[in-house]
PDB file of C-alpha atoms in Angstrom:
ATOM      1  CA  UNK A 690      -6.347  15.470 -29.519  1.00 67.00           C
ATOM      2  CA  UNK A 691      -4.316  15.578 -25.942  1.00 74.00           C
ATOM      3  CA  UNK A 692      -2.642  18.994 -25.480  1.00 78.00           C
ATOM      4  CA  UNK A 693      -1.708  17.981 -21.913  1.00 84.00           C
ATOM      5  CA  UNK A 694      -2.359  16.660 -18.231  1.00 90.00           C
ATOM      6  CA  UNK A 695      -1.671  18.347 -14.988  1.00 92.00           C
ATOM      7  CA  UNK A 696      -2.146  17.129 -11.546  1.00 94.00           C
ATOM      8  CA  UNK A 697      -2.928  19.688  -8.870  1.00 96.00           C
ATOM      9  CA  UNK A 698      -2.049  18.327  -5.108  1.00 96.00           C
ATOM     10  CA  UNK A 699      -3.615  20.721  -2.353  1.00 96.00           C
ATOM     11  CA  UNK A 700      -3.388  19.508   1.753  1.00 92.00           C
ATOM     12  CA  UNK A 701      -4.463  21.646   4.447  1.00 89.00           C
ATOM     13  CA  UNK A 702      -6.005  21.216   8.102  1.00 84.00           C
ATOM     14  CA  UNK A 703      -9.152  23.087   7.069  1.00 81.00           C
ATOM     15  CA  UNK A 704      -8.409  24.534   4.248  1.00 89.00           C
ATOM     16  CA  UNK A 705      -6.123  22.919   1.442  1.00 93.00           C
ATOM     17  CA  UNK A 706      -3.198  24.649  -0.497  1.00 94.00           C
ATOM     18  CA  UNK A 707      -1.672  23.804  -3.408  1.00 96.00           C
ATOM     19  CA  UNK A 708       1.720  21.856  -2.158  1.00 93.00           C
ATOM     20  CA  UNK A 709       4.828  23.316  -3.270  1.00 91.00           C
ATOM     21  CA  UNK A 710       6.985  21.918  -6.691  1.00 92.00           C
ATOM     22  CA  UNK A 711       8.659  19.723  -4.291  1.00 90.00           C
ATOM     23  CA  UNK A 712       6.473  17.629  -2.875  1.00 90.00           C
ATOM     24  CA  UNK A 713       5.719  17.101  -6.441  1.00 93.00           C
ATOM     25  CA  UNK A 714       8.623  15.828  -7.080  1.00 92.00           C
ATOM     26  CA  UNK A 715       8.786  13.267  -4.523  1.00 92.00           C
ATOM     27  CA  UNK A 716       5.421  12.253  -5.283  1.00 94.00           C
ATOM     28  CA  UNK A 717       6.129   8.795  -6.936  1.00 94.00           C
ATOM     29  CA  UNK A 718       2.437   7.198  -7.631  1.00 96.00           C
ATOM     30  CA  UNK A 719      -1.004   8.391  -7.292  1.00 96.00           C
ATOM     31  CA  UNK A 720      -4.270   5.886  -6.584  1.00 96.00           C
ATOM     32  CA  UNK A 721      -7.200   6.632  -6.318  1.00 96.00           C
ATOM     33  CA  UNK A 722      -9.935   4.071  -5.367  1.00 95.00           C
ATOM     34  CA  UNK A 723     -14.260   4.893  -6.167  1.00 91.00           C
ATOM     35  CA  UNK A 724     -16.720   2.993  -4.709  1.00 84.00           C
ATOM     36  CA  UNK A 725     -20.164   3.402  -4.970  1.00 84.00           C
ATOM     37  CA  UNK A 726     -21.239   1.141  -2.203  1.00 83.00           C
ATOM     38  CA  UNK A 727     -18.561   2.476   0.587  1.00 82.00           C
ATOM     39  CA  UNK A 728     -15.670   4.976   0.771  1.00 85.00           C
ATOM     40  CA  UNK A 729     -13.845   6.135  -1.743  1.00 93.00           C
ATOM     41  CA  UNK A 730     -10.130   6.118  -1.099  1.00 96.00           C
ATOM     42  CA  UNK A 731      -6.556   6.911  -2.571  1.00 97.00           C
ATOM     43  CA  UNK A 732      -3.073   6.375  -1.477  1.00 97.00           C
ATOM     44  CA  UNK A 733       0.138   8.249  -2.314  1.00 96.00           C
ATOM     45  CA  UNK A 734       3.996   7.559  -2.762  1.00 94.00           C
ATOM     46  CA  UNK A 735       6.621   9.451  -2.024  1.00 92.00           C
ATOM     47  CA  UNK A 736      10.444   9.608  -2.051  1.00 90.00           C
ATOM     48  CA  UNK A 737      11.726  10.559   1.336  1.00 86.00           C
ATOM     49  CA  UNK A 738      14.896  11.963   2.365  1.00 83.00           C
ATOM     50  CA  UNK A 739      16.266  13.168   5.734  1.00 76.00           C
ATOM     51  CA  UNK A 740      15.844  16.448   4.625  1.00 78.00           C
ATOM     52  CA  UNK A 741      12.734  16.548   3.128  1.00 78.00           C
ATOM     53  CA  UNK A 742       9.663  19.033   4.135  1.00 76.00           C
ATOM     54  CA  UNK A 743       7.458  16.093   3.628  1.00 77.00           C
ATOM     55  CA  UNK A 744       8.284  15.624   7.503  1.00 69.00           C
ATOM     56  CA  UNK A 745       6.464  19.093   8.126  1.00 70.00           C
ATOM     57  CA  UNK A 746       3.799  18.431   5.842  1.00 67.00           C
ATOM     58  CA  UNK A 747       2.766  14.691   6.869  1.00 68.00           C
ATOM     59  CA  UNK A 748       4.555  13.560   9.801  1.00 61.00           C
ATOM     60  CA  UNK A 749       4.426  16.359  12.413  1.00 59.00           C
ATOM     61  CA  UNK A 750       1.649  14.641  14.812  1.00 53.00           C
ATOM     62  CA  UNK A 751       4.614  12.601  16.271  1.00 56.00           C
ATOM     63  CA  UNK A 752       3.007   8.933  15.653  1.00 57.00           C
ATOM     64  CA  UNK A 753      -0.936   9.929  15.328  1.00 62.00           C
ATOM     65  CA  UNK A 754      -2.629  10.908  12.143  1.00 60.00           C
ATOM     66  CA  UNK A 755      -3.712  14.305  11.581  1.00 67.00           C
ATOM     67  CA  UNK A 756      -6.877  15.138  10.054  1.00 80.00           C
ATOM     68  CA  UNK A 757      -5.471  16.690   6.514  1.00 86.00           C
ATOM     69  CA  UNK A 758      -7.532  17.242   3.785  1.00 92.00           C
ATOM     70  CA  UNK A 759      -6.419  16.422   0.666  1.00 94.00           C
ATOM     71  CA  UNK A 760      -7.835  16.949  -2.855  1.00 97.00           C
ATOM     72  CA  UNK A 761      -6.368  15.039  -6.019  1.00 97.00           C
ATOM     73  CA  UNK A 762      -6.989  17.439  -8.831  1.00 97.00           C
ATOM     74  CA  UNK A 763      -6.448  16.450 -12.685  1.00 96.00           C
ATOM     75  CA  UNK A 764      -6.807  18.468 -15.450  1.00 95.00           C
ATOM     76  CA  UNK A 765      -7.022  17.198 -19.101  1.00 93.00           C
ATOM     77  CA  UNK A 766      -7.460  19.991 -21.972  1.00 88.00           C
ATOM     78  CA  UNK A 767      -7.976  22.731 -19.800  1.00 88.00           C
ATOM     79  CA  UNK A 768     -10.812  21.394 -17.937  1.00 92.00           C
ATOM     80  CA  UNK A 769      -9.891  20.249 -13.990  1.00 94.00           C
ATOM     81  CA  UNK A 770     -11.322  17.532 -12.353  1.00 96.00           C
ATOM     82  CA  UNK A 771     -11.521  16.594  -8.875  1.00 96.00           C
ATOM     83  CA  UNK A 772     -10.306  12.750  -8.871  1.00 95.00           C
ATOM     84  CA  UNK A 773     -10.284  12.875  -4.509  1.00 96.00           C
ATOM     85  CA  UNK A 774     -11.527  15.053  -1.949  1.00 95.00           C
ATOM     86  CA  UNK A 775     -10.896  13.552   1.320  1.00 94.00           C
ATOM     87  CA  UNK A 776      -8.768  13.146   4.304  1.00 93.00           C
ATOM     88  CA  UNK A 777      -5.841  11.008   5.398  1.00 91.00           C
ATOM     89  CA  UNK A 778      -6.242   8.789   7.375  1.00 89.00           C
ATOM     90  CA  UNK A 779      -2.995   6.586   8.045  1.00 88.00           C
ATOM     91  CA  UNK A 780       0.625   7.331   7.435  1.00 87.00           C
ATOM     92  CA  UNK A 781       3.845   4.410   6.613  1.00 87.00           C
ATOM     93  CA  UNK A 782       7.843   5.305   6.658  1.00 85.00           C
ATOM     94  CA  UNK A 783       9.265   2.616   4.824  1.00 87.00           C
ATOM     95  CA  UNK A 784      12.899   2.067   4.139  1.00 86.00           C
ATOM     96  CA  UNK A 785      14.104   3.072   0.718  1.00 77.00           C
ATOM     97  CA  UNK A 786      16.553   1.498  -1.263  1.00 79.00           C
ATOM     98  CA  UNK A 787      18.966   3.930  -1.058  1.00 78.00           C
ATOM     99  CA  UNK A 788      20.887   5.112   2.528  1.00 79.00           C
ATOM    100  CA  UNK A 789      19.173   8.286   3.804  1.00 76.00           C
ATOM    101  CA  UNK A 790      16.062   7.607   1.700  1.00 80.00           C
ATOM    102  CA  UNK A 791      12.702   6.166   2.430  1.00 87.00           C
ATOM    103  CA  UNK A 792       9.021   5.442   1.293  1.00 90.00           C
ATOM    104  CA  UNK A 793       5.910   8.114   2.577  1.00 89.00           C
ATOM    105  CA  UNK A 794       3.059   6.181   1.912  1.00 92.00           C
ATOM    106  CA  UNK A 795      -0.455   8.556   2.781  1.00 92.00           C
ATOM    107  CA  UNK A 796      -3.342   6.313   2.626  1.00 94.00           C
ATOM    108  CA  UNK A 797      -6.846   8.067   2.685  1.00 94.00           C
ATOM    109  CA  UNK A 798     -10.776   7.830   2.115  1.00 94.00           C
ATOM    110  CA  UNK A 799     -13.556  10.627   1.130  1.00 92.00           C
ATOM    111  CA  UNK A 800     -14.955  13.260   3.173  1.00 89.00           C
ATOM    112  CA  UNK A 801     -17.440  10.721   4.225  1.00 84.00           C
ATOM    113  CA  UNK A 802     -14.599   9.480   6.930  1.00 79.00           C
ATOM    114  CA  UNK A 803     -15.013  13.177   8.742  1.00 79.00           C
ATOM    115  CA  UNK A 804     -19.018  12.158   9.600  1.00 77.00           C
ATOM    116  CA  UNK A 805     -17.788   9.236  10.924  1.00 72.00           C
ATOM    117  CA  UNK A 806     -15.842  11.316  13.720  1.00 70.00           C
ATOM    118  CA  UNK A 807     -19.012  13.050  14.164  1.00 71.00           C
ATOM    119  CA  UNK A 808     -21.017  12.512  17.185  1.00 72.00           C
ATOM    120  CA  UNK A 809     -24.762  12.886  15.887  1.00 69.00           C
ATOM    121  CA  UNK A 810     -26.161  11.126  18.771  1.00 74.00           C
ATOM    122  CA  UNK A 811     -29.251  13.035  20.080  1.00 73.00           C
ATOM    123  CA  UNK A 812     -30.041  14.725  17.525  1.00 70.00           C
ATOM    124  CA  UNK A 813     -33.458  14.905  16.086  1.00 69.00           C
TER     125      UNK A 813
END
């Protein structure tokens, strides 16, 4: 029998927190994408308002991506399971359907995207 889901959301430059109740919130859809022959990716939705701290949390590199880790965390009975662990790597404003309201869409892939920012050239 189900007693219960719970999705645990943690971003960080090094490091990732848990996000606070209201990002939550505004998160509208989770997606997350496995591949066995390439990356593994996910995308998130969320409602965004002018006042939102989503702008502090996502958008504060002005127009380039930051490197944020983010790990997708479900749990199911009791027992948590890591869905995503991986970093963003592109960010879209859309416009919402209401005035003073858009679309955050974070679109990522697995840790496997950090090697490729890696320079391993020379080594043995």
């Amino acid at each position: 029998m189900l007693k219960g889901i719970h999705m645990t959301l943690m971003v960080g430059p090094v490091v990732p927190l848990p996000v606070p109740q209201i990002v939550l919130d505004a998160l509208t859809s989770v997606e997350v994408t496995s591949s066995a022959g390439g990356p593994s990716g996910f995308q998130l939705s969320f409602t965004l308002s002018n006042r939102s701290p989503l702008h502090t949390l996502f958008l504060v590199a002005g127009g380039q991506t930051p490197l944020l880790r983010v790990i997708i965390i479900v749990t199911v009975n009791g027992a948590p399971q890591v869905l995503m662990d991986g970093v963003m790597t592109h960010q879209q404003v859309s416009p919402g359907n209401q005035p003073g309201h858009s679309t955050l869409r974070i679109t990522g892939e697995d840790l496997t995207r950090v090697m490729d920012l890696i320079d391993f050239s020379g080594l043995p």
